[in-house]
PDB file of N, CA and C in Angstrom:
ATOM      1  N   UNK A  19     -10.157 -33.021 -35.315  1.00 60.00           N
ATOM      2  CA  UNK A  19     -10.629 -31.658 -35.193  1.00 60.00           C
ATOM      3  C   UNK A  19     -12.043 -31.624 -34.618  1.00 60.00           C
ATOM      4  N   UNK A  20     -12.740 -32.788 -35.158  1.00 69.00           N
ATOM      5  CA  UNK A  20     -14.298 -32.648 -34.575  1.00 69.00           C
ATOM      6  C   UNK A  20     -14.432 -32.698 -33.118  1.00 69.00           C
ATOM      7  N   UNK A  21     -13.573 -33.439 -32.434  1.00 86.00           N
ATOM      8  CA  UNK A  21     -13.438 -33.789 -31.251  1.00 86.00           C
ATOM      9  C   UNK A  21     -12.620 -32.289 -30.296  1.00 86.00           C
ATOM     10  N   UNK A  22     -11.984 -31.493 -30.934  1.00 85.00           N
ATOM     11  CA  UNK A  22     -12.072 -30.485 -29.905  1.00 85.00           C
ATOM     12  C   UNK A  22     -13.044 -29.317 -30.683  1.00 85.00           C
ATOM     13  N   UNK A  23     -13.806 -29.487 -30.754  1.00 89.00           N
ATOM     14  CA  UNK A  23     -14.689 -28.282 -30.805  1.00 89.00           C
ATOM     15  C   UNK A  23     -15.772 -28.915 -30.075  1.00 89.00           C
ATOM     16  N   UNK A  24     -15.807 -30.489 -30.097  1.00 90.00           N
ATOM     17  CA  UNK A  24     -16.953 -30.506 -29.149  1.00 90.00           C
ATOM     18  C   UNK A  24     -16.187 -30.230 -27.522  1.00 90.00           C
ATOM     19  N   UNK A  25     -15.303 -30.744 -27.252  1.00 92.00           N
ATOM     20  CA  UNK A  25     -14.456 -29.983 -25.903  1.00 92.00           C
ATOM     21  C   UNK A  25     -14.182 -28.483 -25.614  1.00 92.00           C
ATOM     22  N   UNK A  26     -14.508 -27.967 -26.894  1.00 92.00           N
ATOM     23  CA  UNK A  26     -14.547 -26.472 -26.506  1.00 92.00           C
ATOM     24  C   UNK A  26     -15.936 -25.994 -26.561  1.00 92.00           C
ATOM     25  N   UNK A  27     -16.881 -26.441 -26.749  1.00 93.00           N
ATOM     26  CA  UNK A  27     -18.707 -26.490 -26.623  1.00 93.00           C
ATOM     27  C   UNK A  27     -18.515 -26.940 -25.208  1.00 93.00           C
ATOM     28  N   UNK A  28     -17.852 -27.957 -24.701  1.00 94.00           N
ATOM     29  CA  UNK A  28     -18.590 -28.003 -23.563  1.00 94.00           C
ATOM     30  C   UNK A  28     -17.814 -27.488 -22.374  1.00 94.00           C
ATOM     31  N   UNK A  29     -16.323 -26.783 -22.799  1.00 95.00           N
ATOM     32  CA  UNK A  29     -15.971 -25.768 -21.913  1.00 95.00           C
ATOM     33  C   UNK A  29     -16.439 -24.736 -21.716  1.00 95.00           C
ATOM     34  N   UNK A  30     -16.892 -24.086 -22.880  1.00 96.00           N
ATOM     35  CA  UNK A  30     -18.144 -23.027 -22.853  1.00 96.00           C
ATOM     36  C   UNK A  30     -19.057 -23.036 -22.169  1.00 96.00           C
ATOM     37  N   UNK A  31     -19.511 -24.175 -22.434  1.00 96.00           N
ATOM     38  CA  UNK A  31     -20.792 -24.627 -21.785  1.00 96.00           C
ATOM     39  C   UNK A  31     -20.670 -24.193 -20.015  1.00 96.00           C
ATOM     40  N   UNK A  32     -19.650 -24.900 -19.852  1.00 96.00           N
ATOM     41  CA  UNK A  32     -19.431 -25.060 -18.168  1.00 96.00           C
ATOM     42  C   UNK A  32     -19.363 -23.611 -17.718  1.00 96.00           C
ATOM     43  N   UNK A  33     -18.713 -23.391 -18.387  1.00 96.00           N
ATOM     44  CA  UNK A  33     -17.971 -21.931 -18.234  1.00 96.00           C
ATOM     45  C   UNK A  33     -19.419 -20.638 -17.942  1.00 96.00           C
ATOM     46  N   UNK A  34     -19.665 -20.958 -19.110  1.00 97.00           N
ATOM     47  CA  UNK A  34     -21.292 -19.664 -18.927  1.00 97.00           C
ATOM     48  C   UNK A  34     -22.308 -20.164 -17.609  1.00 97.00           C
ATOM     49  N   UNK A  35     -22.476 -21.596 -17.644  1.00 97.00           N
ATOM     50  CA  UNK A  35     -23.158 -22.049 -16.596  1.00 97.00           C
ATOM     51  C   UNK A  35     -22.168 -22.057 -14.678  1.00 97.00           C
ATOM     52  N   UNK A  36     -20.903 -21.462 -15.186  1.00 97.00           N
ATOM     53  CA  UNK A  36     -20.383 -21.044 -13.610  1.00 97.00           C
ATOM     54  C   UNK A  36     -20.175 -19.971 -13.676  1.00 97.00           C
ATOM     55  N   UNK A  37     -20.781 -18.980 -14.272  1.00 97.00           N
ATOM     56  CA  UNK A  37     -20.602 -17.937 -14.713  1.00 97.00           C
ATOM     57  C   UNK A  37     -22.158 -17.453 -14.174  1.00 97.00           C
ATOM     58  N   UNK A  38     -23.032 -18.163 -14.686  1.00 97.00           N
ATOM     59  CA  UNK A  38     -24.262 -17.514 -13.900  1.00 97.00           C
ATOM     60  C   UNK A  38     -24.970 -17.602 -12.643  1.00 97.00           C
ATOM     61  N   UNK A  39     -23.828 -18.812 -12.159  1.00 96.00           N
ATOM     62  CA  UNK A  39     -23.527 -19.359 -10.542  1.00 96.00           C
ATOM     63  C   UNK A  39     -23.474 -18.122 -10.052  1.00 96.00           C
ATOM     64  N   UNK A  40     -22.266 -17.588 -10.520  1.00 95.00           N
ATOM     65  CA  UNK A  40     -21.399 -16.523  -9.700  1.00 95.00           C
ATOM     66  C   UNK A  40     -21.852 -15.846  -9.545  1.00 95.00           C
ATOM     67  N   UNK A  41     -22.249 -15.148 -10.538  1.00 96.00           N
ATOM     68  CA  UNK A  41     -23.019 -13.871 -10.759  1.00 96.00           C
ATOM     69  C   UNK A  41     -24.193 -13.902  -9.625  1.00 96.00           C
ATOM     70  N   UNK A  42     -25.009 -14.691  -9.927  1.00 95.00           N
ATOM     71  CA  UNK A  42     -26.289 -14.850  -9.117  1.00 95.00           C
ATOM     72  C   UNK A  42     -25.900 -15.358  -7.300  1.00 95.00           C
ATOM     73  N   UNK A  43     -25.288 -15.692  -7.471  1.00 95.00           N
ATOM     74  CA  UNK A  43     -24.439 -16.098  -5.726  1.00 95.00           C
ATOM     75  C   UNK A  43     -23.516 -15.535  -5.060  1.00 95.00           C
ATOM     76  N   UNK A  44     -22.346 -16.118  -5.524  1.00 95.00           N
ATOM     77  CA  UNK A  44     -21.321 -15.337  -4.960  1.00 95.00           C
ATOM     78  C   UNK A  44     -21.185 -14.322  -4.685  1.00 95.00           C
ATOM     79  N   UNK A  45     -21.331 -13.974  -6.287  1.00 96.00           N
ATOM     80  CA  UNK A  45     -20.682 -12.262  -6.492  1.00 96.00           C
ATOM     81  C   UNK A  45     -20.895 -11.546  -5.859  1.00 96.00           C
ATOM     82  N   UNK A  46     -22.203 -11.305  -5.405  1.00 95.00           N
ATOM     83  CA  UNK A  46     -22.912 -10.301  -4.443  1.00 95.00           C
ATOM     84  C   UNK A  46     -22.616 -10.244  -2.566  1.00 95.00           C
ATOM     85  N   UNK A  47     -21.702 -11.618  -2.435  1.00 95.00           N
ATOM     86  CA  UNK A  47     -21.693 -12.016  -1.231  1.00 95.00           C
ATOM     87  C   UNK A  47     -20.338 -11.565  -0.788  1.00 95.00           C
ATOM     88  N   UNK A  48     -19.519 -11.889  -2.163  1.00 95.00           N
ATOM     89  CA  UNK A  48     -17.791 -11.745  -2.102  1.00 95.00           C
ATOM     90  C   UNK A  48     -17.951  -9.818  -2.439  1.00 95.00           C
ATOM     91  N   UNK A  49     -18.412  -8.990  -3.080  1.00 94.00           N
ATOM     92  CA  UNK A  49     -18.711  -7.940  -3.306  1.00 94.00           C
ATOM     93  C   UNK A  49     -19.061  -7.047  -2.402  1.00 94.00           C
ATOM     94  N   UNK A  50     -19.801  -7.938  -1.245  1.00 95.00           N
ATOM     95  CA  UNK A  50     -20.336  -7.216   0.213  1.00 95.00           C
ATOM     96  C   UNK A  50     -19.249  -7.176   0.692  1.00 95.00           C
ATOM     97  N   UNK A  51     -18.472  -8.131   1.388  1.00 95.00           N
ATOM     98  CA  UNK A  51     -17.737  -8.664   1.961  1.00 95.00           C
ATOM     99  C   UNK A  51     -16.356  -7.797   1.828  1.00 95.00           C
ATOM    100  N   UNK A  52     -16.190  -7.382   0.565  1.00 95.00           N
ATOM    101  CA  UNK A  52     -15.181  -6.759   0.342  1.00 95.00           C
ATOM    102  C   UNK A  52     -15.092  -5.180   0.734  1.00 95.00           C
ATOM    103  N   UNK A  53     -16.309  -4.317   0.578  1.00 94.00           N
ATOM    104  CA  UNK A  53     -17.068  -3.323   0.781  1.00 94.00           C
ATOM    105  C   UNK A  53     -16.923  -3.240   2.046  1.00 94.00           C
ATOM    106  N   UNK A  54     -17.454  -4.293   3.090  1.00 95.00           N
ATOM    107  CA  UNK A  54     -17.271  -4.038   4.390  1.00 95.00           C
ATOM    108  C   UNK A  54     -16.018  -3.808   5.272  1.00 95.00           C
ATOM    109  N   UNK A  55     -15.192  -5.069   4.350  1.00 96.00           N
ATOM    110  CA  UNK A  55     -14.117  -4.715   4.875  1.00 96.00           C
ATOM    111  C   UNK A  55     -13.157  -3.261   4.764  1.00 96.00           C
ATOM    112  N   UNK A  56     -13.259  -3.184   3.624  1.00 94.00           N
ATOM    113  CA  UNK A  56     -12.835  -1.704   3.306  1.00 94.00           C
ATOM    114  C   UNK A  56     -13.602  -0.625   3.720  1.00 94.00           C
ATOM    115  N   UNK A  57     -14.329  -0.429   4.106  1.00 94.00           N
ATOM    116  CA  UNK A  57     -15.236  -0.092   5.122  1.00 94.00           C
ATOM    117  C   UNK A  57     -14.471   0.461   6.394  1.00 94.00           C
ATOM    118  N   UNK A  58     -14.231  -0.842   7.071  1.00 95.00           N
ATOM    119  CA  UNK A  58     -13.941  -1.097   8.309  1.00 95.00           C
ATOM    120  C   UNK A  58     -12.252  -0.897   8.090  1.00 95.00           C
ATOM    121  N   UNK A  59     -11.465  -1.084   7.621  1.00 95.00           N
ATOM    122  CA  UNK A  59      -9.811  -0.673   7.014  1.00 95.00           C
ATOM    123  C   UNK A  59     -10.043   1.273   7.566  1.00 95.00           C
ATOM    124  N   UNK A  60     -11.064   1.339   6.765  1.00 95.00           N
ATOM    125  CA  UNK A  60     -11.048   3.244   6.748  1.00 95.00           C
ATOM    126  C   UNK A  60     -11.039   4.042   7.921  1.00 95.00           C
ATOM    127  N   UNK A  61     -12.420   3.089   8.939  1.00 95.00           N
ATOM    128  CA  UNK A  61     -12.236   3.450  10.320  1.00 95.00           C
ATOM    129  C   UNK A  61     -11.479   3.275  10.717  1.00 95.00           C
ATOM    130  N   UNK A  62     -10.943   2.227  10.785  1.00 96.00           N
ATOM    131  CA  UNK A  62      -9.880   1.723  11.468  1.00 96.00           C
ATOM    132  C   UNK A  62      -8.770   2.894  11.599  1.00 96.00           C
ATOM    133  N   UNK A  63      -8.397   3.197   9.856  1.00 95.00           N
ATOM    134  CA  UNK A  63      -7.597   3.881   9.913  1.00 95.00           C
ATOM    135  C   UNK A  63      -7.583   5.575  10.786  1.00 95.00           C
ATOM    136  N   UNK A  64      -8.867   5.874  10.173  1.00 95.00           N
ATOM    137  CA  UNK A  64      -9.401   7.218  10.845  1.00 95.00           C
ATOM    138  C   UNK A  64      -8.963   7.416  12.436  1.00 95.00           C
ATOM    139  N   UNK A  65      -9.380   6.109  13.308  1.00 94.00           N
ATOM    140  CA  UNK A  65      -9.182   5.994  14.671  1.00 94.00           C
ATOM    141  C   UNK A  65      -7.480   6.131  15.046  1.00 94.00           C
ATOM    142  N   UNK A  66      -7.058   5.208  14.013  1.00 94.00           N
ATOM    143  CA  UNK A  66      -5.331   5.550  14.394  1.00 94.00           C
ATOM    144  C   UNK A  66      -5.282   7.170  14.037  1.00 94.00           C
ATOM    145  N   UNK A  67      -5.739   7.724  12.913  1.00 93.00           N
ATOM    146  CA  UNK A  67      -5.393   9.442  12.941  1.00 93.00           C
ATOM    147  C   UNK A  67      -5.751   9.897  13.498  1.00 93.00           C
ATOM    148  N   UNK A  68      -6.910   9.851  14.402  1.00 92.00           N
ATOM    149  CA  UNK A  68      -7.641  10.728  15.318  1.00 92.00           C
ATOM    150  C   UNK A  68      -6.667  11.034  16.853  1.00 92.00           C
ATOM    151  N   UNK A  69      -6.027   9.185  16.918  1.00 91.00           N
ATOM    152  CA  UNK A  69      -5.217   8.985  18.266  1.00 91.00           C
ATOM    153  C   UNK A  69      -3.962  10.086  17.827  1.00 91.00           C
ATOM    154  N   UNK A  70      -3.650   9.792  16.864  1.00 91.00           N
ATOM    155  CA  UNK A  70      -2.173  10.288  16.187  1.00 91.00           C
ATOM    156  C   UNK A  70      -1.879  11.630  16.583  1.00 91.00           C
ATOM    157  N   UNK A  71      -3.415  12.559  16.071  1.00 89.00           N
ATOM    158  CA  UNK A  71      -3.487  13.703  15.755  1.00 89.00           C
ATOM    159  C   UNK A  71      -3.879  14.341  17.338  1.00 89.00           C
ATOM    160  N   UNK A  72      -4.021  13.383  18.616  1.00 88.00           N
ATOM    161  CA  UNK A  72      -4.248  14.298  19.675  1.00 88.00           C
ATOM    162  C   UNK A  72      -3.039  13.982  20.442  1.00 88.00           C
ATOM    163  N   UNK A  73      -2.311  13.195  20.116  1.00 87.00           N
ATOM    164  CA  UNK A  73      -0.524  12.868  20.750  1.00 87.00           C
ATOM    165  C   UNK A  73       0.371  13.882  20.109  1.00 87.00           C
ATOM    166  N   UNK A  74      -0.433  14.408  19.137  1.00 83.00           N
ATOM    167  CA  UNK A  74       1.228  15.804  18.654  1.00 83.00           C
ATOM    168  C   UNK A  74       1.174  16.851  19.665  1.00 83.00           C
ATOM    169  N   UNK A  75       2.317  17.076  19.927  1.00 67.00           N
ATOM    170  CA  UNK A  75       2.419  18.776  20.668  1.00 67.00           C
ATOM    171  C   UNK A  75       1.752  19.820  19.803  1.00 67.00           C
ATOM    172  N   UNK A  76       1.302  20.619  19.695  1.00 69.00           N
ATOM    173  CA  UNK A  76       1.563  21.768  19.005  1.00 69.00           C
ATOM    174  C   UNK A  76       2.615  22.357  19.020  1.00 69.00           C
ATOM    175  N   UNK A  77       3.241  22.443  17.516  1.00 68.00           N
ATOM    176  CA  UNK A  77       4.202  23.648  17.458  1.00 68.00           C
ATOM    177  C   UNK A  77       3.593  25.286  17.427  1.00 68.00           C
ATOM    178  N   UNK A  78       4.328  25.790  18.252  1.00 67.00           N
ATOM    179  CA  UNK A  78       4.178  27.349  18.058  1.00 67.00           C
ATOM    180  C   UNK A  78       4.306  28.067  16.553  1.00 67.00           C
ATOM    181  N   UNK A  79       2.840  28.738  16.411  1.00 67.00           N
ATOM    182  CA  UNK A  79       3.560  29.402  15.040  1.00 67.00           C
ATOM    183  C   UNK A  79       4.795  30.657  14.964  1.00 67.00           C
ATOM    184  N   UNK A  80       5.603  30.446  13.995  1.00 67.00           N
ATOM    185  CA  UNK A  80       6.267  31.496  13.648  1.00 67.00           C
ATOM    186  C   UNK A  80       6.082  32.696  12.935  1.00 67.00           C
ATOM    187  N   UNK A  81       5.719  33.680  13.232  1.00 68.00           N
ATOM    188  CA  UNK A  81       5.800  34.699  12.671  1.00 68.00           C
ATOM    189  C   UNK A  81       6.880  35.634  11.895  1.00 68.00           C
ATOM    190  N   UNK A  82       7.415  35.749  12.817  1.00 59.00           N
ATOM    191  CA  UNK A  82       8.648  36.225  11.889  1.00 59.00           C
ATOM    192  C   UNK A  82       9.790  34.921  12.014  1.00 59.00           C
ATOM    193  N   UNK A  83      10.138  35.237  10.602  1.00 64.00           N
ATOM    194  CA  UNK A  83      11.045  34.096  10.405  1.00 64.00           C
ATOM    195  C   UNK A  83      12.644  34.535  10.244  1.00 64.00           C
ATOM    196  N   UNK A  84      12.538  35.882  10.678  1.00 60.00           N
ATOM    197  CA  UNK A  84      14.125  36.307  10.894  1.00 60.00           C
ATOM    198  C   UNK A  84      14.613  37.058   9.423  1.00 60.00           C
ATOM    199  N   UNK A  85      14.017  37.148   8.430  1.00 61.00           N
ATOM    200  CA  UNK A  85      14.457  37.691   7.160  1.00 61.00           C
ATOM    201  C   UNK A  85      14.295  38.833   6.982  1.00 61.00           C
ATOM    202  N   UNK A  86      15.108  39.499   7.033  1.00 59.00           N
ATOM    203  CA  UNK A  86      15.569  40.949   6.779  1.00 59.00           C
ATOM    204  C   UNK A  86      15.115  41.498   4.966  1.00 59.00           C
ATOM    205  N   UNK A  87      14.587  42.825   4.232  1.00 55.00           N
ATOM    206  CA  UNK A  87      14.180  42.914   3.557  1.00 55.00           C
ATOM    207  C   UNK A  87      15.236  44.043   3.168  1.00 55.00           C
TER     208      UNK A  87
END
C-alpha cells in the first residue's frame, strides 16, 4: 500500500507540474489558434452567403394569392 501512494504523489506531482506547462504555454497558443480559425470558418462562410445570396433570381412578390373571402 505504501508503495502506491507514493506512485500516486508522484502522478500528482507530474500532473500539476504539466498542468502549469500548459496553462502558461500552450494554452494560450492552442486557444488563439482555435479563435482564429473559427474566425476565419465564419468569413469564409459569410463569403459563400454573400456569393449565394447574389446568384438567386428574385421571386416576384405575390399579392394576391387567389383566396376568395
Amino acid at each position: 500500500m505504501f508503495r502506491k501512494q507514493q506512485v500516486g504523489k508522484l502522478v500528482s506531482g507530474a500532473f500539476k507540474k504539466f498542468k502549469e506547462w500548459w496553462d502558461r504555454t500552450k494554452k494560450p497558443e492552442v486557444t488563439e489558434k482555435a479563435r482564429t480559425s473559427i474566425l476565419e470558418q465564419f468569413r469564409e462562410a459569410k463569403v459563400r452567403a454573400d456569393q449565394h445570396n447574389e446568384q438567386q433570381v428574385p421571386k416576384p412578390h405575390r399579392t394576391d394569392l387567389g383566396m376568395e373571402r
